[in-house]
XYZ file of C-alpha atoms in Angstrom:
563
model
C 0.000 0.000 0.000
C 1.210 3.328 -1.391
C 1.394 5.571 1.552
C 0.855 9.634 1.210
C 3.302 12.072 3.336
C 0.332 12.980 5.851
C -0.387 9.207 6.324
C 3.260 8.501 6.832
C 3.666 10.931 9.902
C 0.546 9.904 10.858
C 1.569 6.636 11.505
C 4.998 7.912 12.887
C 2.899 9.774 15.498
C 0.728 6.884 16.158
C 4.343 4.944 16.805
C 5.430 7.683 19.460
C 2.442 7.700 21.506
C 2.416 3.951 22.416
C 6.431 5.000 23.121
C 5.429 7.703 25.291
C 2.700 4.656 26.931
C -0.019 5.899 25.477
C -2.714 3.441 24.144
C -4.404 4.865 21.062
C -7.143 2.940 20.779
C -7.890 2.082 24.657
C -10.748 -0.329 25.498
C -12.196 0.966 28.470
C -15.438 2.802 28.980
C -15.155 7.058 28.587
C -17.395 8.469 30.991
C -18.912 11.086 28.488
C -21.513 13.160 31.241
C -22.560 15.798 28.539
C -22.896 15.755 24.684
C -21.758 19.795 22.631
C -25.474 20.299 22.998
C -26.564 19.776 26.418
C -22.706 21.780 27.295
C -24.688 24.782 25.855
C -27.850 23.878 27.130
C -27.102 23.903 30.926
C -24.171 26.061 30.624
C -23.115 27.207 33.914
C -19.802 29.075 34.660
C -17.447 26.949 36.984
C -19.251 23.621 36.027
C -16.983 20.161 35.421
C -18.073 18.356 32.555
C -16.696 15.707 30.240
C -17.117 15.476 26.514
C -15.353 13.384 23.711
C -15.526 13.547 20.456
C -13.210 14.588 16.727
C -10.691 17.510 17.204
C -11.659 19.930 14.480
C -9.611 22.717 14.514
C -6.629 24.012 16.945
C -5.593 27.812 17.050
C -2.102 27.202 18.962
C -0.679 30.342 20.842
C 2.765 28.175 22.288
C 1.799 28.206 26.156
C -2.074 27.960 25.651
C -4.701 27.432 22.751
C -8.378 27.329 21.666
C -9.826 23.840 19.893
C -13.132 22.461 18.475
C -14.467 19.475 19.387
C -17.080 17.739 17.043
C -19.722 14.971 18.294
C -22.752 14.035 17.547
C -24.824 17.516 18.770
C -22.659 19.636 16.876
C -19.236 21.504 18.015
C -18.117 22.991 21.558
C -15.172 25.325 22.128
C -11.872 24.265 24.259
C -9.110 26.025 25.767
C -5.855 23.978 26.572
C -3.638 25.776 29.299
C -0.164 24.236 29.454
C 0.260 25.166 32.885
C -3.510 23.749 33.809
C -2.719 20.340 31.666
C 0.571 19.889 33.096
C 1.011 21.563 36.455
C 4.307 19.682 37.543
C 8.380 20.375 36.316
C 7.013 17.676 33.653
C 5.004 19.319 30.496
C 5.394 16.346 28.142
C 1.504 15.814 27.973
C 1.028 19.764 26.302
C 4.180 20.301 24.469
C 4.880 17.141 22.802
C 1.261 14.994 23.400
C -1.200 17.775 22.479
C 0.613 20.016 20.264
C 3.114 17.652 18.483
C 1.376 14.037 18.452
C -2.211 15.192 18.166
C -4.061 15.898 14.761
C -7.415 17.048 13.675
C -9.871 14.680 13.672
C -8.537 12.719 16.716
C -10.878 11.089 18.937
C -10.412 13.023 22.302
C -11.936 12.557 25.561
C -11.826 16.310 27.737
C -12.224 16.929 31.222
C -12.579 20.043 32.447
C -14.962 23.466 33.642
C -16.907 25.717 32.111
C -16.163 29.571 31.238
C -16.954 32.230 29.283
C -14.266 33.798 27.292
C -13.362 37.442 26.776
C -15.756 37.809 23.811
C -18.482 36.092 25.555
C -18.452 32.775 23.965
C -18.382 29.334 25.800
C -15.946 27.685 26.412
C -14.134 24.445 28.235
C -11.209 24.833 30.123
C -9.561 21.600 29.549
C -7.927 20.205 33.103
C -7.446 16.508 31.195
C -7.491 15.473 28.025
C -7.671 11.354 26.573
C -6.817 9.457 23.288
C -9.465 7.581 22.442
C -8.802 7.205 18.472
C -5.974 8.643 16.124
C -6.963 8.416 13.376
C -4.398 7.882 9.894
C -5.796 9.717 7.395
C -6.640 13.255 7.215
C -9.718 14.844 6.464
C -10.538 17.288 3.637
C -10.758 20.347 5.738
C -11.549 23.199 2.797
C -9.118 25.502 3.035
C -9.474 29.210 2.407
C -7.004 31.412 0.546
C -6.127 35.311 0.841
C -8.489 36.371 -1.723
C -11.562 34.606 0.050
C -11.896 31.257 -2.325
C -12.425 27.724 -0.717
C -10.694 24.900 -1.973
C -10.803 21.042 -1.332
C -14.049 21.054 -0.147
C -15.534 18.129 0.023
C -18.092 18.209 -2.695
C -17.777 15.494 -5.506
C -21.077 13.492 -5.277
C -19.364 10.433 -6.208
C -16.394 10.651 -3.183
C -19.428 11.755 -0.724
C -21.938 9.217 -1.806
C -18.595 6.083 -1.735
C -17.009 7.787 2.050
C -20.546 8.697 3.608
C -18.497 8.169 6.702
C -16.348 11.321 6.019
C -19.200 13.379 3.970
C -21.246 12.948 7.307
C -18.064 14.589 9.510
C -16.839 17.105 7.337
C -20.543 18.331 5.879
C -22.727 18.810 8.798
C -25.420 19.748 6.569
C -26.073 16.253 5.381
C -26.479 14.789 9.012
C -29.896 16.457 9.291
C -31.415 15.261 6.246
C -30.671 11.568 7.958
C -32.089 12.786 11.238
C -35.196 13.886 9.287
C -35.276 10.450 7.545
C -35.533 8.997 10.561
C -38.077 11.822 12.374
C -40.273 10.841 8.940
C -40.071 6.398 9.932
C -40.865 7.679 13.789
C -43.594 9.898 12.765
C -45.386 7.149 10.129
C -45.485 4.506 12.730
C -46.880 7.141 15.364
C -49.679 7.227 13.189
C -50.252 3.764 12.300
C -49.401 2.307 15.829
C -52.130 5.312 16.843
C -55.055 4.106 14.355
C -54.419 0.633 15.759
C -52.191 -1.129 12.966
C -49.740 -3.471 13.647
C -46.050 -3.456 12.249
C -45.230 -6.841 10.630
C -42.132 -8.631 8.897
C -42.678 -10.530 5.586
C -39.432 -12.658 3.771
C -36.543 -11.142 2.099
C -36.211 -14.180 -0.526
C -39.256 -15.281 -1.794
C -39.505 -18.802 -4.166
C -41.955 -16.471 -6.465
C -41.277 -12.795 -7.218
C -44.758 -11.190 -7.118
C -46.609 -8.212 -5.764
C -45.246 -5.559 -8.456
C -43.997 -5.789 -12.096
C -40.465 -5.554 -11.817
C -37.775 -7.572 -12.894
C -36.055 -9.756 -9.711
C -32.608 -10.367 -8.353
C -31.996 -13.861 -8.486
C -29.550 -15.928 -6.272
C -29.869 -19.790 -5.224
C -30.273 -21.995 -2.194
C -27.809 -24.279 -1.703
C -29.809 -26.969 0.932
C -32.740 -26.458 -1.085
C -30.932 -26.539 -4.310
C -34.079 -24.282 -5.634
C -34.158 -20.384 -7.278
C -35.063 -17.361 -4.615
C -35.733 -14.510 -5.398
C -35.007 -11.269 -3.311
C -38.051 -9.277 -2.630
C -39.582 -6.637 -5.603
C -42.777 -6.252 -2.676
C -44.388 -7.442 0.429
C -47.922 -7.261 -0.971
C -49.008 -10.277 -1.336
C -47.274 -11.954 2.288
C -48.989 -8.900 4.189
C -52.394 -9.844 2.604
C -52.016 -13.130 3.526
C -52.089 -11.642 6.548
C -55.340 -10.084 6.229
C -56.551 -13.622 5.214
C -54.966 -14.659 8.560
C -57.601 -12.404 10.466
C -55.629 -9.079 10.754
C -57.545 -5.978 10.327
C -54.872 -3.789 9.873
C -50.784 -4.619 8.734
C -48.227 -2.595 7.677
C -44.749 -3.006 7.319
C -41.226 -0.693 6.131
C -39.515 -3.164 3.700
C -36.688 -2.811 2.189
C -36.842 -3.719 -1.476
C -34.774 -5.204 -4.832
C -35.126 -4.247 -8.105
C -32.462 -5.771 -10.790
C -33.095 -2.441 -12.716
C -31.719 1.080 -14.207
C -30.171 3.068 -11.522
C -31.059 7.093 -11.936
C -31.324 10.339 -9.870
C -34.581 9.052 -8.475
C -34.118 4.718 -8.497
C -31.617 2.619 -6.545
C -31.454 -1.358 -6.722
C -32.435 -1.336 -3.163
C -35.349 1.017 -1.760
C -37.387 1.335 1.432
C -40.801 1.120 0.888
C -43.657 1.433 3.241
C -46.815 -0.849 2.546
C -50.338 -1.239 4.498
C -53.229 -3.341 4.534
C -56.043 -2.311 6.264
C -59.666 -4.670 5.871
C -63.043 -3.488 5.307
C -61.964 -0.554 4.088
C -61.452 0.767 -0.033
C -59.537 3.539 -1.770
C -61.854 6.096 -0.993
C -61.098 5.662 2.550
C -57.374 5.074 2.098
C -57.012 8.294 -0.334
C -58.756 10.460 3.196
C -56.188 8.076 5.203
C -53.065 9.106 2.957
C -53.389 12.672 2.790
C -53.991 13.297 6.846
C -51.126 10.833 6.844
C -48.553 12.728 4.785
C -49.943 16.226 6.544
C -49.070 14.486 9.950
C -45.444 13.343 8.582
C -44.655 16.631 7.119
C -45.485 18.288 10.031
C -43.271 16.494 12.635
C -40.520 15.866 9.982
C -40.212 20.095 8.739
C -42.698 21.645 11.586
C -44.956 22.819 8.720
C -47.076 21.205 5.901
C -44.886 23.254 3.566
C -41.547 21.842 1.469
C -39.510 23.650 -0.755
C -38.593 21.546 -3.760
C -36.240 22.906 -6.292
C -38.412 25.780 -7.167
C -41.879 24.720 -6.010
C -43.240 24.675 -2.815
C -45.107 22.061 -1.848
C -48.253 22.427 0.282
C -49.134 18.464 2.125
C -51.703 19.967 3.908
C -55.201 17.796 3.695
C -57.189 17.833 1.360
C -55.636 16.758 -2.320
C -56.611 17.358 -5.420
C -58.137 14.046 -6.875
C -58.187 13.732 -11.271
C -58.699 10.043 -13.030
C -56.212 9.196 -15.553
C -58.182 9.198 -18.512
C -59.152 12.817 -17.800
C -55.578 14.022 -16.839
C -54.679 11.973 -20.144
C -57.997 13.752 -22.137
C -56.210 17.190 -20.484
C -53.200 17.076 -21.753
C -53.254 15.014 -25.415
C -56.351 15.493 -25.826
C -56.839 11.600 -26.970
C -59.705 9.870 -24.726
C -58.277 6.479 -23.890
C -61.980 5.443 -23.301
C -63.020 2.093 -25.040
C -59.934 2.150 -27.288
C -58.477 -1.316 -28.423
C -54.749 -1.872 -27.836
C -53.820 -0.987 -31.814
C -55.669 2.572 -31.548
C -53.736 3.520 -28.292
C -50.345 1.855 -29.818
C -51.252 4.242 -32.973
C -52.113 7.032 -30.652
C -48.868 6.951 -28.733
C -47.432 6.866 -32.221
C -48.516 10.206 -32.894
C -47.862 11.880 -30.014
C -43.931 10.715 -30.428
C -44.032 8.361 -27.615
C -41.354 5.432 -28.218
C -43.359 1.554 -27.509
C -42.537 -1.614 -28.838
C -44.413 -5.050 -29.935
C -44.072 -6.364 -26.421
C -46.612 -3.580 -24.409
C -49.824 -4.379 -23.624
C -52.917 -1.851 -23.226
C -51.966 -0.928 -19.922
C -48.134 -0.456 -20.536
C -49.121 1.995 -23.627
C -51.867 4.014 -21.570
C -48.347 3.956 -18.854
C -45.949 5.646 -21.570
C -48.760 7.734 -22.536
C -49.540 8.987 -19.168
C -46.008 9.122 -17.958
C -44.691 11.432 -20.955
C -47.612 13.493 -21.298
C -49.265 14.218 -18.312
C -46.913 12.732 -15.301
C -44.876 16.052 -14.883
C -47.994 18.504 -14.920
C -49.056 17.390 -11.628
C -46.900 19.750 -8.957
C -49.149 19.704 -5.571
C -50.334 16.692 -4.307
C -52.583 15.001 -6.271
C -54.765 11.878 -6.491
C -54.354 10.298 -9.841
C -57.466 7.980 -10.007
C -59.537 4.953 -11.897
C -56.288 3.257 -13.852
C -57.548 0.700 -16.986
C -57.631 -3.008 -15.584
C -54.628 -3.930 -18.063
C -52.770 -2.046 -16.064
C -53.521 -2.821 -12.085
C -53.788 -7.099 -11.961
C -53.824 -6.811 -7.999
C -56.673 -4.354 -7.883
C -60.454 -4.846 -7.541
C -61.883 -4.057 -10.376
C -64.158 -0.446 -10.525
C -67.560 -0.518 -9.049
C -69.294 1.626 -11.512
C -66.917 0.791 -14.771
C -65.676 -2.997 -15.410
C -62.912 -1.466 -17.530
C -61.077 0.242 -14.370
C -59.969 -0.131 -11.665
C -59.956 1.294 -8.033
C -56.644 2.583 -7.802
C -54.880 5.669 -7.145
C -51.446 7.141 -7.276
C -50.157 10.488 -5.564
C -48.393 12.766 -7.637
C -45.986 15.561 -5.925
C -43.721 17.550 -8.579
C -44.312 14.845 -11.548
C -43.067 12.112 -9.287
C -45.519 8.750 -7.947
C -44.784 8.439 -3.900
C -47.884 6.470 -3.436
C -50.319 4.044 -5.180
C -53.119 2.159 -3.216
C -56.145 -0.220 -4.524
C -59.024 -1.561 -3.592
C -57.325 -4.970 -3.102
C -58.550 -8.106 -5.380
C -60.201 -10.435 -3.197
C -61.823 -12.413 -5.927
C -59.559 -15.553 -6.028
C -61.411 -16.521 -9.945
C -60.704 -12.980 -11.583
C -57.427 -12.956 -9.679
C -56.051 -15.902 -11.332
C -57.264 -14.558 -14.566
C -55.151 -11.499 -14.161
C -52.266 -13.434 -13.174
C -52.477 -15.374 -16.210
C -53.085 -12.167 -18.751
C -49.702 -11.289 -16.772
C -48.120 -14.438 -17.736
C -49.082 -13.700 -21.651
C -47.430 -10.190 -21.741
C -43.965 -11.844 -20.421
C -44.193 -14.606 -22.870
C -44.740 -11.621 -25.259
C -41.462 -10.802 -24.053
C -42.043 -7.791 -21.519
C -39.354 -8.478 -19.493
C -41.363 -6.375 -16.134
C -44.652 -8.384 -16.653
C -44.906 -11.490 -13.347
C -44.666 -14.672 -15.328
C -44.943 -16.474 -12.775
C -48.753 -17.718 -11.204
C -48.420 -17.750 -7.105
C -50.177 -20.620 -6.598
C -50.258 -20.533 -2.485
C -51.396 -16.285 -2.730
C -54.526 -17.833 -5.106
C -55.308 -20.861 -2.531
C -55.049 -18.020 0.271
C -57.806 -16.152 -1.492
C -59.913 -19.034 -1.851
C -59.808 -19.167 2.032
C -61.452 -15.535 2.108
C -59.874 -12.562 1.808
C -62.362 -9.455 3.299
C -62.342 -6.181 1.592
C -59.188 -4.662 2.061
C -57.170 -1.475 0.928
C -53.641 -1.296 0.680
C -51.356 1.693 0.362
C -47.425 1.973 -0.695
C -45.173 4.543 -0.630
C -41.895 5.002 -1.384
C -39.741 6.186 1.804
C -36.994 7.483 -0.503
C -38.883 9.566 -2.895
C -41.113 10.970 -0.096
C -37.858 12.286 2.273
C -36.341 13.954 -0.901
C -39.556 15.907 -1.312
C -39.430 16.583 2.609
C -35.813 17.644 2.134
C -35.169 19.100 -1.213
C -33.105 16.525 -2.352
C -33.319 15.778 -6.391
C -31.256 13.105 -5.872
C -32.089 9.942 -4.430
C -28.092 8.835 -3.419
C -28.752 12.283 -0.832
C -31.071 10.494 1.219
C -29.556 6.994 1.284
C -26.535 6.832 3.708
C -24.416 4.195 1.080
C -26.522 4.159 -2.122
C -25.707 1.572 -4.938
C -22.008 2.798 -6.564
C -20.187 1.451 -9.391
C -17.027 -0.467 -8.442
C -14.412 1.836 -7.542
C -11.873 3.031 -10.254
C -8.140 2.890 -8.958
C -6.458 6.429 -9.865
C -3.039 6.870 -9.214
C -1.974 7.407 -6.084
C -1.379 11.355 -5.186
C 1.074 12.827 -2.459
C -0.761 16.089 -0.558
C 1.286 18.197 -2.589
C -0.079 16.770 -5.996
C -3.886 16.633 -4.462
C -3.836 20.668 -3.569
C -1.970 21.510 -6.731
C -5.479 19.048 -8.760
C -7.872 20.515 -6.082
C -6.709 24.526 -7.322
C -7.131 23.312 -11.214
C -10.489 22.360 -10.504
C -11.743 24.988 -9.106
C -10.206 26.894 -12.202
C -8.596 25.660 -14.572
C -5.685 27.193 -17.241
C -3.960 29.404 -14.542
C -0.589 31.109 -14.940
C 2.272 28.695 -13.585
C 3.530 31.255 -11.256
C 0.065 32.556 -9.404
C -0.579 28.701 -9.395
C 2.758 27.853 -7.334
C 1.794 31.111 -4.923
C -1.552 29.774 -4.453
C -0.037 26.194 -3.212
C 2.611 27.984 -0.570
C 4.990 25.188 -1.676
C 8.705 25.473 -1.516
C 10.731 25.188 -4.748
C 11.648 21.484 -4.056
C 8.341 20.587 -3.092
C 6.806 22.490 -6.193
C 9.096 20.954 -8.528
C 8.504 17.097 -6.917
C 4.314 17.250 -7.157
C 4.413 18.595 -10.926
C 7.159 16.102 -12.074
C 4.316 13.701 -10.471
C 1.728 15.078 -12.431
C 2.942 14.832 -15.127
C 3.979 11.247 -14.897
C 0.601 10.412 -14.354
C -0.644 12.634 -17.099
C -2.913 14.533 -15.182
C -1.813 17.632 -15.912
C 0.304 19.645 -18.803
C 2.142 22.918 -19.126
C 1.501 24.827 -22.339
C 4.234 27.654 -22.907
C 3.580 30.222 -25.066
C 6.721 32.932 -25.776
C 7.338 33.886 -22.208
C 3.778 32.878 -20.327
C 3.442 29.141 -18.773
C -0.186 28.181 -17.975
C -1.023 25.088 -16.255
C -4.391 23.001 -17.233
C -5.863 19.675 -16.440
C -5.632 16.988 -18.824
């Protein structure tokens, strides 16, 4: 392993502590009595507290100086005293422990009284200070030049999303959108556990992939020697349930899809699904929105969220439009009655791309999702989907050609979609086998596959039931302004990592400057990096070896650009 400068001292320091007898890495309980917050909270001049947690920054002034600490409230002040630390002849524990041996982000433990400096702020006197973790590599503190500009932040979506661990210490800003992740779980349960629901687990691998059209990861059991499948949905386990003689189930699952990853998909997803009996989607579309105005409220402290540049209002009640008049709306084509070849001809003409494998309700899909999908900005109930394109739901009371299903929009995205469940185990089987025809046609998202059990479960009695699902992922990027889905997952799906060659410090600041501009003069460029001649010369003879950079002279001028 190729070692930088900063990791080689680091380890060199690492090597004198345990010389000096100190552990860096000690087992034994730290009595931590107060957390950065509760410090500030109960602050009381004179008081002894202990706190632990990452140094962050050190101003040193020789005999004394001021320190952050980081944990997991946020950051308190310190103020080492040499004279406090080390009150003997022997000052080893300051001069070389503290201000020699220690870096920033070391794991400290601090002992020591409360105070409020000469400017008023507050402040520990530290009488004691602990190892509890050096740590051998540094972290990318941004650094600030003379003329105001931050560099080596760290920014780059794909280093954040791979070291979460080190995007969560150095970017406080992206701890709180996984504290409101979890306020938005706590908050969804409140409500459920409140209306009398029960929370439930269903199976991970499953012998039949059902419950959604999606295509399945597939893996094998050895003992067994059979396929399993890892869940796509929980559906059809949690309304076996219902069968079982539960009124109401519900259950946060996580989820596998063996498809496209995007700004709003990952392979894996949370999703949140509930079965309640004796109800139907009239009920559960009243149900949804009180829920999502209760969630909003203890996630944000308002019904209001600011997405990219809409603001979105989840206050009850939503605005509720079927899909063949938001379709009607917006192509002005009225799906109603049309065979599969007119909407397949339709879709032509409006540019939409389908192929010989889609079905009716695949087309009337495309056709909704292109044309109308990204109209709908405040929350709104998109009702009455064609049977071809629902094979769980019940089919519509008033029209045998629909069925009773909705799906909440919010900014042209789906969070939710909900049914009055199939309980009819005949026309269920019938759906499952019109399913079975569109795979053989060769749509590769279409359930092949007939669940024999879920059908004999049916023919036990299923009562009438609605079932909800949202999407825990989508909904907290609403609830945070977050476009992406990899900001709300704490170690989304990544490619495998490419291996670039490894830089010294010097050769990272000199990259970190030319990305923040690029093409500067050679000279302002060395000023900028405050690196001696020697040092200079070493990290752009590196550069160059490893072609990242290049120096184009022209007469008398040298600029240096990226490669």
């Amino acid at each position: 392993m190729q070692l930088s400068e900063q990791e080689i001292i680091r380890r060199e320091k690492l090597s004198a502590l345990r010389q000096l007898g100190i552990n860096p890495y000690p087992a034994n309980l730290y009595p931590v009595s107060h957390t950065s917050k509760q410090v500030k909270e109960q602050f009381e001049d004179g008081k002894k507290v202990i706190v632990a947690g990452r140094l962050m920054s050190v101003r040193d002034q020789g005999k004394a100086a001021f320190a952050e600490l980081q944990d997991s409230d946020g950051r308190i002040q310190l103020y080492f005293n040499r004279d406090v630390i080390c009150p003997g002849e022997d000052k080893t524990h300051y001069n070389q422990v503290f201000r020699k041996l220690t870096d920033l982000g070391d794991f400290i433990g601090v002992e020591g009284k409360l105070f409020h400096t000469k400017v008023g702020a507050q402040c520990i006197e530290v009488e004691k200070f602990t190892f509890l973790s050096k740590t051998l590599r540094p972290l990318p503190f941004p650094k600030t030049d003379a003329e105001g500009k931050t560099y080596d932040e760290f920014v780059d979506p794909e280093l954040r999303y791979r070291m979460r661990y080190v995007d969560l210490v150095v970017n406080p800003q992206v701890k709180e959108v996984f504290m409101k992740r979890t306020k938005l779980f706590t908050a969804m349960r409140t409500f459920f556990n409140n209306a009398g629901y029960m929370e439930v687990e269903t199976p991970v691998l499953q012998s039949i992939p059902g419950g959604a059209a999606a295509r399945p990861f597939i893996t094998h059991h050895n003992s067994l020697d059979i396929p399993l499948y890892m869940r796509i949905a929980n559906e059809l386990y949690l309304k076996r349930l219902i069968v079982g003689g539960f009124d109401g189930v519900y259950e946060f699952s996580k989820n596998f899809r063996n498809e496209g990853m995007d700004r709003t998909h990952n392979p894996e997803f949370t999703a949140m699904e509930i079965y309640v009996a004796y109800k139907d989607y009239n009920w559960m579309m009243e149900f949804t929105e009180n829920l999502l105005e209760f969630c909003a409220t203890q996630v944000n402290g308002t019904t209001k969220a600011t997405f990219g540049s809409h603001e979105v209002d989840f206050k009850a009640p939503y605005a509720r439009v079927t899909m063949t008049d938001a379709i009607k709306q917006f192509t002005g084509f009225d799906i109603t009655g049309k065979t599969e070849e007119e909407l397949r001809e339709a879709a032509k003409s409006m540019g939409i791309e389908i192929n010989e494998t889609m079905g009716k309700g695949k087309i009337i899909d495309e056709i909704f999702g292109e044309k109308c999908e990204g109209n709908f900005i405040q929350p709104t109930f998109i009702t009455d989907y064609p049977k071809e394109m629902s094979p769980l739901c019940k089919s519509h009371r008033d029209n045998p050609e629909l069925t009773e299903r909705f799906e909440l929009m919010v900014c042209g995205k789906e969070i939710a979609n909900a049914y009055s469940e199939l309980n009819d185990p005949i026309d269920q089987r019938e759906r499952f086998i019109a399913q079975m025809e569109l795979a053989q046609k060769g749509d590769d998202e279409a359930n092949g596959i007939i669940d024999e059990d879920f059908l004999r479960a049916l023919e036990y009695g299923m009562p009438p039931t609605s079932g909800l699902g949202i999407g825990m992922d989508r909904l907290i990027m609403f609830l945070t302004d977050n476009a992406s889905i990899q900001e709300v997952l704490f170690f989304p799906q990544m490619r495998p990592e490419k291996k670039g060659p490894e830089l010294t410090e010097d050769e990272k600041l000199i990259i970190s400057l030319l990305k923040s501009e690029n093409n500067q003069a050679l000279g302002s460029l060395k000023e900028k990096t405050g690196l001696s001649g020697k040092k200079w010369d070493a990290a752009m003879k590196g550069l160059a070896k490893h072609g990242l950079t290049k120096v184009i002279v022209d007469g008398d001028s040298k600029t240096v650009s990226l490669n």
